[in-house]
XYZ file of C-alpha atoms in Angstrom:
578
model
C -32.866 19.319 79.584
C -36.367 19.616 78.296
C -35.037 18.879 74.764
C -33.738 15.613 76.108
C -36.768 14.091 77.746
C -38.157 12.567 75.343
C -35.223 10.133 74.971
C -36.592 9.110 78.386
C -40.182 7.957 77.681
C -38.897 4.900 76.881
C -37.763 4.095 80.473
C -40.785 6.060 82.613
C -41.025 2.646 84.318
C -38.094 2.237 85.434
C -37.763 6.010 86.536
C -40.420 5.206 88.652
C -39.312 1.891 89.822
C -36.309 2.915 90.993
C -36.921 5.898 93.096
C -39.572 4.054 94.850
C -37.411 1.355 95.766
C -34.879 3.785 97.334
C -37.452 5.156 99.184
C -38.511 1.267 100.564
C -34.940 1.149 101.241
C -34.916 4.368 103.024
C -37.668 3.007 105.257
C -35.569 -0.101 106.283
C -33.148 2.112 107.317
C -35.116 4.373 109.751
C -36.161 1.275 111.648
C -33.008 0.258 112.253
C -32.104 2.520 115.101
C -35.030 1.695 117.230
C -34.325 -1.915 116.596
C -31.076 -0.922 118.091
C -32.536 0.617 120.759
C -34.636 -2.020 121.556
C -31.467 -4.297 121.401
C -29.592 -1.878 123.844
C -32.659 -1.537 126.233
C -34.268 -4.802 126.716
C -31.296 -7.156 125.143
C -28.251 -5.891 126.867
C -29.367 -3.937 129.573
C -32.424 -6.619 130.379
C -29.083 -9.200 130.117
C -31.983 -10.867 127.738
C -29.971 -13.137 125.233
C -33.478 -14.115 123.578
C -33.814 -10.426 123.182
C -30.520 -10.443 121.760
C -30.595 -12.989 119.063
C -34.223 -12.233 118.049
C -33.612 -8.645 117.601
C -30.348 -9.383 115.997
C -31.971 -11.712 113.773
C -34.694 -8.857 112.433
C -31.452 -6.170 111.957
C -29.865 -8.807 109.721
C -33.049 -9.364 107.641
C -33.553 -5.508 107.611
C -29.743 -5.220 105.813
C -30.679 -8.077 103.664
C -33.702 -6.464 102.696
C -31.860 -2.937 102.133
C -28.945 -4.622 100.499
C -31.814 -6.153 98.158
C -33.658 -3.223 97.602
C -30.558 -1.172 97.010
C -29.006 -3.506 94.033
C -32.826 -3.788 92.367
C -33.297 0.317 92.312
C -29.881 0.425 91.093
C -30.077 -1.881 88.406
C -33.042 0.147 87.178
C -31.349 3.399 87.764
C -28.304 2.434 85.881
C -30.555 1.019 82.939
C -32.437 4.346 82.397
C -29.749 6.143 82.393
C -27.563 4.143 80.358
C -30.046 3.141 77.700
C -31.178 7.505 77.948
C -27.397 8.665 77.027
C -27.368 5.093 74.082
C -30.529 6.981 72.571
C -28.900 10.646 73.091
C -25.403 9.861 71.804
C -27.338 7.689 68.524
C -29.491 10.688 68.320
C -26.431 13.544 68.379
C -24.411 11.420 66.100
C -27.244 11.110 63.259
C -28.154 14.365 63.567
C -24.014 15.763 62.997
C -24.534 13.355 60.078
C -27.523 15.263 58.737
C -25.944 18.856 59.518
C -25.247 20.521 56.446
C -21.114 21.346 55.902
C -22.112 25.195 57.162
C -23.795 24.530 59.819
C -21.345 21.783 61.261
C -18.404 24.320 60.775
C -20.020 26.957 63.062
C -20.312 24.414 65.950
C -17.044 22.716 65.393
C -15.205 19.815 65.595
C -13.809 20.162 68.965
C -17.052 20.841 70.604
C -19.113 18.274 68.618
C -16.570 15.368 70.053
C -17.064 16.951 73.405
C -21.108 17.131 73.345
C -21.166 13.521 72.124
C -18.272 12.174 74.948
C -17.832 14.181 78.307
C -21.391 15.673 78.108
C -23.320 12.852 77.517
C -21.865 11.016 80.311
C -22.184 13.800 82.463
C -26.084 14.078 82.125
C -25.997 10.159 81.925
C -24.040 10.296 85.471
C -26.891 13.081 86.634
C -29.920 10.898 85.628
C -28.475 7.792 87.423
C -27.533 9.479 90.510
C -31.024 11.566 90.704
C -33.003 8.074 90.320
C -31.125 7.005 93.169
C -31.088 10.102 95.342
C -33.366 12.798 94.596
C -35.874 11.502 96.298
C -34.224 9.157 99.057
C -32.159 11.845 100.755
C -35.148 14.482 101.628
C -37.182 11.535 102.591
C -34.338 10.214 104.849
C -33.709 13.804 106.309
C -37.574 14.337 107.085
C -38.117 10.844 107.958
C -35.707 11.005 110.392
C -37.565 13.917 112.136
C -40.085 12.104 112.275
C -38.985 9.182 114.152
C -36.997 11.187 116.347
C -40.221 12.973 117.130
C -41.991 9.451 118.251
C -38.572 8.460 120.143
C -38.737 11.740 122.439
C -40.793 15.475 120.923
C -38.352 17.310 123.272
C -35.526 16.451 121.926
C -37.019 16.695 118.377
C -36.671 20.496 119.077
C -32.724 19.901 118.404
C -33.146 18.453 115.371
C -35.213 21.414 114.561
C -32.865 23.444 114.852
C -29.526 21.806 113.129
C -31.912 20.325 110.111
C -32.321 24.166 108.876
C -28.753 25.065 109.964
C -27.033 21.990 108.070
C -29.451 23.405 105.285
C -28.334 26.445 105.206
C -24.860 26.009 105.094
C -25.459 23.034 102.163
C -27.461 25.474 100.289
C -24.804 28.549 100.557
C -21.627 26.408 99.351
C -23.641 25.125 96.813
C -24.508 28.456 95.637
C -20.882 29.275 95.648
C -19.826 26.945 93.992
C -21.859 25.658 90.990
C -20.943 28.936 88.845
C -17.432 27.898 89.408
C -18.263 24.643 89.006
C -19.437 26.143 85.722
C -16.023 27.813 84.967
C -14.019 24.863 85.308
C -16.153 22.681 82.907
C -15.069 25.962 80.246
C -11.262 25.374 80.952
C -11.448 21.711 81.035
C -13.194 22.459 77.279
C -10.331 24.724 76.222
C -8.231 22.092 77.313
C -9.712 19.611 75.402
C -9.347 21.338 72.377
C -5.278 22.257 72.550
C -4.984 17.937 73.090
C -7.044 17.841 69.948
C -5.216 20.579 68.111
C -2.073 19.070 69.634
C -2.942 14.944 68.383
C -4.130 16.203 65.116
C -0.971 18.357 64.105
C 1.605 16.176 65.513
C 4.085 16.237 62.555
C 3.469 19.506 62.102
C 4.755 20.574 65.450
C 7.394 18.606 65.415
C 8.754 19.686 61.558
C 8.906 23.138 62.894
C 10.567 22.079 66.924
C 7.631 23.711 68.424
C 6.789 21.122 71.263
C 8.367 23.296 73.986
C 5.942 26.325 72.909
C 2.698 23.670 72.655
C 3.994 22.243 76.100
C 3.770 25.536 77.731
C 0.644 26.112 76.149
C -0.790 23.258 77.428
C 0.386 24.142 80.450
C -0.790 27.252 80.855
C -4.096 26.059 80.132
C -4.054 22.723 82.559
C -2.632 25.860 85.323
C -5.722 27.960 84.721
C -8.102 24.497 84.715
C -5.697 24.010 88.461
C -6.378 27.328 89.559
C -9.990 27.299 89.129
C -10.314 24.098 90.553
C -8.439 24.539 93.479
C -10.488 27.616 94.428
C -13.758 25.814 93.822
C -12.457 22.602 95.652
C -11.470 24.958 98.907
C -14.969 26.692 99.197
C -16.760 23.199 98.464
C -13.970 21.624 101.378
C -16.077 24.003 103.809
C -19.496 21.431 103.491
C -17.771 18.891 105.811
C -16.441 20.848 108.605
C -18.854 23.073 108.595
C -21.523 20.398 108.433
C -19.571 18.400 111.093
C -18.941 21.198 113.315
C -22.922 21.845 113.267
C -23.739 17.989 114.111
C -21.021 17.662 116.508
C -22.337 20.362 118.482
C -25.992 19.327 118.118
C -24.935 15.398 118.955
C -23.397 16.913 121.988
C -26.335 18.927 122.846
C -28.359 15.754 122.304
C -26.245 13.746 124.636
C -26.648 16.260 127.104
C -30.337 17.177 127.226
C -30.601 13.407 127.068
C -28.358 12.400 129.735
C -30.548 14.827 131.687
C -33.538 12.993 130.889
C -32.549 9.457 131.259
C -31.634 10.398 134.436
C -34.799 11.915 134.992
C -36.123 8.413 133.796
C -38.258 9.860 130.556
C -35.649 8.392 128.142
C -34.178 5.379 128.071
C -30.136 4.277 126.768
C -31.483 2.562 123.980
C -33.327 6.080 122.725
C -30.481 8.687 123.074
C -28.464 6.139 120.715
C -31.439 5.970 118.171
C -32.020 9.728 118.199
C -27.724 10.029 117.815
C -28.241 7.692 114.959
C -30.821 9.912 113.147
C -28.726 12.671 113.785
C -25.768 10.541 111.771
C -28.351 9.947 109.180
C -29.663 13.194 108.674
C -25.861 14.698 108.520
C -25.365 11.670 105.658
C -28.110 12.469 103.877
C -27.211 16.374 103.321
C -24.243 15.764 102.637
C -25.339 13.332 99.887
C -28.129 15.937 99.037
C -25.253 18.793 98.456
C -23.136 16.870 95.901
C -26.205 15.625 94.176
C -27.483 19.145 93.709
C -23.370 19.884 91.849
C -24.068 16.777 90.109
C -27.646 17.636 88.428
C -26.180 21.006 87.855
C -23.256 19.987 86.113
C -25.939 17.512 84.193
C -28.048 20.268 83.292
C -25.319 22.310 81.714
C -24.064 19.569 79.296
C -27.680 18.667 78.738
C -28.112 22.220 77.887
C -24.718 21.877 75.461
C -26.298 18.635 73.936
C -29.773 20.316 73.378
C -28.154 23.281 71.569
C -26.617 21.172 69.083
C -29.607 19.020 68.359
C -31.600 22.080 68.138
C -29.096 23.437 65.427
C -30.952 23.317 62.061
C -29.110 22.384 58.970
C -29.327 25.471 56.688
C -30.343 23.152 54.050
C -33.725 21.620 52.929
C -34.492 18.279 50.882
C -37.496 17.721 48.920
C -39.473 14.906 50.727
C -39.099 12.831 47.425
C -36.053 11.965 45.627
C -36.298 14.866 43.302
C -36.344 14.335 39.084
C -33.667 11.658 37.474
C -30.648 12.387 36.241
C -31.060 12.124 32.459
C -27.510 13.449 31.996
C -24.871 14.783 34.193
C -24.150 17.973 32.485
C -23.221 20.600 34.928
C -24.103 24.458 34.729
C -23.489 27.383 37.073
C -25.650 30.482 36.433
C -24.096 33.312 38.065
C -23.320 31.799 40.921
C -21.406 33.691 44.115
C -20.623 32.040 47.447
C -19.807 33.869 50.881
C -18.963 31.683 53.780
C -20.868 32.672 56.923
C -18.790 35.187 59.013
C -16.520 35.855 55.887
C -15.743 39.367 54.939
C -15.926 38.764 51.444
C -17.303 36.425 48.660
C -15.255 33.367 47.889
C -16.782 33.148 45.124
C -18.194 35.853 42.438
C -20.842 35.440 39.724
C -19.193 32.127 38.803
C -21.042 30.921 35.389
C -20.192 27.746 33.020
C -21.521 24.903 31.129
C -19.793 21.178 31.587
C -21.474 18.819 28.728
C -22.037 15.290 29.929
C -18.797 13.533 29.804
C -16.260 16.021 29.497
C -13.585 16.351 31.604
C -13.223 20.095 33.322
C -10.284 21.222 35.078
C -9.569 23.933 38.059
C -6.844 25.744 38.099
C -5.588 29.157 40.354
C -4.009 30.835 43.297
C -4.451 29.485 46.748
C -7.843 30.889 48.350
C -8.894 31.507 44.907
C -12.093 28.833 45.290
C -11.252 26.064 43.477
C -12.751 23.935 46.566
C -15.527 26.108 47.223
C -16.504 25.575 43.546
C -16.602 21.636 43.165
C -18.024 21.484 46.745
C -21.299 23.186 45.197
C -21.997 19.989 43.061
C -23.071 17.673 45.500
C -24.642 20.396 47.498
C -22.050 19.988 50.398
C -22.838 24.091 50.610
C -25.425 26.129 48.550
C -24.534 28.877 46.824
C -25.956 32.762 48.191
C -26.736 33.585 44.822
C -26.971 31.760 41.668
C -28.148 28.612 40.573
C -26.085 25.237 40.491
C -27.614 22.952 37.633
C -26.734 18.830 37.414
C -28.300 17.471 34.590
C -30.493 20.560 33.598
C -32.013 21.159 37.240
C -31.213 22.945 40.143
C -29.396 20.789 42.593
C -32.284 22.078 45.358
C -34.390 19.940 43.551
C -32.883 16.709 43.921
C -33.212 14.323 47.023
C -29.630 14.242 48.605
C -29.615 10.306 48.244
C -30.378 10.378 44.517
C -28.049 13.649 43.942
C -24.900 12.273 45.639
C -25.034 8.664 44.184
C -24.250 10.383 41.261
C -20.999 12.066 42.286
C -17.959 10.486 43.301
C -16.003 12.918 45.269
C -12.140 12.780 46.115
C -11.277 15.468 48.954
C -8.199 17.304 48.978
C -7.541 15.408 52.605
C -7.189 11.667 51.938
C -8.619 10.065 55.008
C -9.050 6.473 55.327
C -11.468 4.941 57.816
C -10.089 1.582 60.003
C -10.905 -1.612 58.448
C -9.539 -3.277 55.232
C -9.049 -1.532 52.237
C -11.930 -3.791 50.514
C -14.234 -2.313 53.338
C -12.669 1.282 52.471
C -13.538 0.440 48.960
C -17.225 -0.711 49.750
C -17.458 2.679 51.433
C -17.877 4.272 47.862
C -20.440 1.573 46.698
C -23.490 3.915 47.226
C -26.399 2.355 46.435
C -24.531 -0.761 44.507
C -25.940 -3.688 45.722
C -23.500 -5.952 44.717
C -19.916 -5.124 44.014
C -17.641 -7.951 43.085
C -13.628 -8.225 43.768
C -13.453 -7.770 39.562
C -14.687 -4.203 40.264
C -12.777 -3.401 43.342
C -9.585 -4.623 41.244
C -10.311 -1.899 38.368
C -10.932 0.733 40.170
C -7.937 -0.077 41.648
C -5.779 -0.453 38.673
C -7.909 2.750 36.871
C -6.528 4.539 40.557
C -3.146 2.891 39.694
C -3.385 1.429 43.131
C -3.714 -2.302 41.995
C 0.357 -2.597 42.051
C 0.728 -2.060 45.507
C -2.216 -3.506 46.859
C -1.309 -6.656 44.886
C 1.584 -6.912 46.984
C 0.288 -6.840 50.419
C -0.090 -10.114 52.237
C -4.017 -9.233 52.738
C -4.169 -7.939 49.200
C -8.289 -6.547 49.548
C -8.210 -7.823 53.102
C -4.699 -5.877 54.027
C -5.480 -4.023 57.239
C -5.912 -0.218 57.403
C -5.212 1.561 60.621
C -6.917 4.899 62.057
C -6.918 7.275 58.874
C -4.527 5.407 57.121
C -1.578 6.039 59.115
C 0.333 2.068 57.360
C 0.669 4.086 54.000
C 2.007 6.502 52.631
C 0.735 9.919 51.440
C 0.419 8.839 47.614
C -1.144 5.443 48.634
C -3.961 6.835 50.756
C -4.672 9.200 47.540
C -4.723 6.592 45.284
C -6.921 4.136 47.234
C -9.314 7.502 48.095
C -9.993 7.888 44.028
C -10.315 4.047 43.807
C -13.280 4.362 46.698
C -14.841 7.247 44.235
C -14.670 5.348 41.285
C -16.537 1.608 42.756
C -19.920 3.767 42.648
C -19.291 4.491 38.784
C -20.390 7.929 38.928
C -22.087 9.942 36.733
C -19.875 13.223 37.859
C -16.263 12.517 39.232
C -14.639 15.513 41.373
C -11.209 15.269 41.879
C -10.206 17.888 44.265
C -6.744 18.399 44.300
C -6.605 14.529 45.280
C -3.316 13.633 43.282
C -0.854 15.883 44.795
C 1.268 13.269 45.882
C 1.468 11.754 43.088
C 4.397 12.091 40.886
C 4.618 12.902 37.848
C 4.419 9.626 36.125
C 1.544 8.088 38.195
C -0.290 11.160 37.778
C -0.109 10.972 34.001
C -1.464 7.469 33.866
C -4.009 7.987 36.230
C -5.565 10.858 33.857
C -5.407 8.105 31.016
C -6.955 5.530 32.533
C -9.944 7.860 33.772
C -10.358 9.089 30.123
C -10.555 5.552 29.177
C -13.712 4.621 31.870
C -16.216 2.883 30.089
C -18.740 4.769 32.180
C -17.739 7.752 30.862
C -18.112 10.456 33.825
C -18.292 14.145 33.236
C -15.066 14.868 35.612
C -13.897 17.665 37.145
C -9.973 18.070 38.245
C -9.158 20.640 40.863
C -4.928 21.027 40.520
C -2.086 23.305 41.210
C -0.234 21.720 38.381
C -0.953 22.590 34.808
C 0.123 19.417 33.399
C -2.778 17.707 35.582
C -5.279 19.749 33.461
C -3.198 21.031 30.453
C -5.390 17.920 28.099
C -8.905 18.742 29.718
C -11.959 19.469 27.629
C -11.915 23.137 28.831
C -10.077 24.433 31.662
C -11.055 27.320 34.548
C -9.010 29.573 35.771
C -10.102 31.450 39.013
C -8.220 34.257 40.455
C -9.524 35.888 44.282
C -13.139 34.359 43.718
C -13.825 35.422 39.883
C -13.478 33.496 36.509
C -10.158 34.643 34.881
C -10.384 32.690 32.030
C -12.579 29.645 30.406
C -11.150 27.668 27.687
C -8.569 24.931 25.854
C -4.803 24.946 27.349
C -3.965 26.302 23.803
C -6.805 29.076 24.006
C -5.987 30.165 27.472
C -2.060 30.165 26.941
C -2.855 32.722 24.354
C -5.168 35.123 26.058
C -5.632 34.459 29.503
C -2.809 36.285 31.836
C -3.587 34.585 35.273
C -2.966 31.286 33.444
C -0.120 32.116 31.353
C 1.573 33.332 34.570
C 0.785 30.047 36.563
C 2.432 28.099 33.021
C 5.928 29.951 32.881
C 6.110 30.253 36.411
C 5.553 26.018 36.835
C 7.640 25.236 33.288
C 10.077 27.851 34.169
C 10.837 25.801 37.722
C 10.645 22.113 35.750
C 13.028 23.702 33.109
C 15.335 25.478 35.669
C 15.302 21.653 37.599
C 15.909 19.620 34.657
């Protein structure tokens, strides 16, 4: 929680406010049961109808007054906390952004949508209801004491008694149950992530009939969420009876002792019915106290959560400046060797090539070979663990990540679409393009061969796009994802395995058109298919992390095995087909 404070300084006045105004509030109430007594005692037993309607009078100014008091502390409760969890979830959210890929991927996705969601509200929840209780219920329960001290110290003695009793029974449930408490925030996490898992890979499930084996997994993991909250909910079920059973017994004690004593003529009606209401009160107010106390802890847990992620550094540094220019966006990889954190082996291995400005460089090998891994080492979405990445003769460390990744236009293998419009889609790959006109959104459509079907949408550039895409189809999405890479008018284009939808004849014009951009990228082209990269400048072939081969399509078809078996095997199945 400490790491979250700060976001609080902002509202120290109304943290202060707030409580204090509970605590005014707190005070109306403890008058009102010796204005009842004094109702009971001179009004109705006095037959006094002055007495009545005077005193009644001053009890419905007192509620008006608490009801006043109440609404003004909670409108100042509810605006530090919700303005404390609007700075927290801003905060969280820029500082994913800022996480570098590596560091992200330890956390996860799962648990960074749960940090910013379910745990910020529940340390938003804790903050409000702490404003309004923390200090209200103890002084309540020890205000109450009071008073019933100055009603009659004799009877006092039984509340005494019950206060540390009620106390002690609060405090041992509660120490029960907020490790279980604890527990059933885990499983409600586990279960969080199977509905993500589940959402997310929704056709895939269903392409292989395996919703009866997700349902039962689901199941079995909403069961043990059940079972862990049914055996927290039964000890935490003891606070009431148990409380209820103690201030029973002490409200009969109380009746008795001051039956006795009105008798005796020391107390009057009017006073054994104000010291039964503190009694009521006090029970209230523990009661109150107890859930407060599972709230804060619950709050302190997900604050805890929260804090660990914002206290994750991103194992990647910037230079404060922008770094040198770009002269040229000539790529070179000295020796370079990547190993994923928790990986038992390199992905990559001692990696090292030269790209001249404006050629076009394709990637070619097995699956897991690091085809990815390789391109993703460009725009510094990972750093390499040894080596040196160069972009335009310097090492990518060097440059700002603003002026570095302006440069590159990236296409992931995933084609994901954001909601919007596909001319807001488009904008999304503006950069630092002030001013991008429908002319340019139209050629990188056409270059993207995307103009055709855009064209004949209602909306055309205004044509509605739904969460990640989901109104068009695979090939579309691809095609409008390398249109949003090539608005910015890179210097360095990466096309990671971003036409695999395509067929055949799309995917040939789309590698003419890019060889005919007037800005004249040096472009890389990550494929499975040969005939994607068969015309490239020079072509690399990677096979288990290493460079097989470096070369033309002719050069490697002569010498390189790795690629020679990738071309028969792929011409082999087109000839077999045809």
């Amino acid at each position: 929680m400490k790491r979250l404070l700060p976001y609080l300084r902002e509202y120290r006045k109304e943290c202060i406010i707030a409580p204090l105004l509970k605590c005014m509030e707190a005070l109306v109430d403890l008058f009102v049961p010796l204005m009842i007594a004094d109702l009971i005692d001179r009004g109705i037993n006095g037959s006094d109808k002055s007495v009545i309607l005077s005193v009644g009078l001053y009890l419905l100014l007192l509620a008006a007054a608490g009801l006043a008091l109440a609404m003004i502390a909670q409108w100042f409760s509810a605006k530090a906390a919700v303005g404390f969890a609007t700075k927290v979830r801003i905060a969280l959210f820029k500082h994913i952004g800022d996480l570098s890929f590596s560091s992200a991927d330890q956390i996860g996705n799962a648990t960074l949508i749960t940090r910013l969601t379910g745990d910020i509200n529940q340390v938003q929840s804790g903050i409000n209801m702490s404003l309004r209780l923390l200090l209200r219920s103890p002084f309540i329960v020890f205000g109450a004491l009071i008073m019933a001290y100055r009603v009659d110290p004799y009877s006092a003695g039984i509340f005494l008694i019950t206060i540390p009793l009620l106390a002690l029974v609060v405090y041992g449930v509660m120490l029960l149950t907020v490790p279980r408490y604890r527990k059933v925030q885990g499983k409600l996490d586990g279960i969080l992530r199977i509905v993500r898992e589940n959402l997310a890979g929704a056709r895939v499930i269903r392409a292989f009939n395996l919703q009866q084996k997700e349902t039962d997994s689901f199941l079995e993991g909403t069961d043990a969420h059940t079972r862990e909250a049914i055996r927290t909910g039964r000890i935490s079920a003891l606070t009431n009876p148990l409380t209820y059973v103690i201030v029973n017994l002490a409200a009969t004690l109380l009746i008795y002792v001051g039956a006795i004593r009105v008798d005796n003529g020391i107390l009057t009606t009017g006073q054994v019915v104000a010291l039964l209401n503190y009694m009521a009160q006090i029970l209230v107010e523990l009661v109150k106290l107890a859930n407060l106390i599972v709230t804060i802890t619950k709050a302190l847990a997900s604050a805890g959560r929260v804090g660990t992620v914002l206290e994750t550094v991103s194992d990647m540094t910037y230079p404060a400046d922008d770094g040198p220019e770009v002269e040229h966006a000539g790529v070179s990889f000295r020796d370079v060797t990547v190993q994923y954190a928790g990986s038992g082996a390199p992905s990559l291995s001692h990696i090292s090539f030269d790209a001249r400005p404006g050629e076009t460089v394709g990637i070619i090998g097995g699956i897991g070979s690091g085809k990815s891994s390789l391109v993703n080492l460009i725009p510094r979405f990972y750093d390499p663990s040894g080596g040196t990445v160069l972009v335009g003769g310097h090492d990518v460390k060097a440059y700002g990540r603003d002026r570095l990744r302006c440069r590159v236009g990236v296409v992931p293998q995933k084609a994901t679409l954001f909601s919007g419009t596909i001319r807001s889609n488009l904008l999304f790959g503006a950069g630092p393009r002030e001013e991008v006109s429908d002319e340019d959104l139209w050629k990188a459509l056409e270059t993207a061969q995307a103009a055709s079907f855009v064209s004949q949408k209602p909306g055309g550039l205004d044509e509605a796009v739904e969460q990640n895409g989901r109104n068009f189809s695979g090939g579309q999405k691809q095609r409008l994802t390398i249109a949003r890479a090539l608005v910015r008018k890179p210097s360095i284009l990466i096309l990671d395995d971003s036409a695999s939808a395509l067929d055949f004849a799309t995917d040939a014009a789309l590698r003419a058109a890019l060889a005919h951009l007037d800005f004249h990228p040096t472009t890389f082209i990550v494929s499975q298919r040969i005939s994607s990269i068969m015309h490239a400048d020079r072509i690399l072939v990677l096979n288990e992390g290493e460079l097989s081969g470096i070369g033309t399509h002719e050069e490697l078809l002569a010498s390189d095995p790795v690629y020679q078996e990738i071309y028969h095997t792929q011409f082999r199945e087109e000839k077999d087909h045809a």
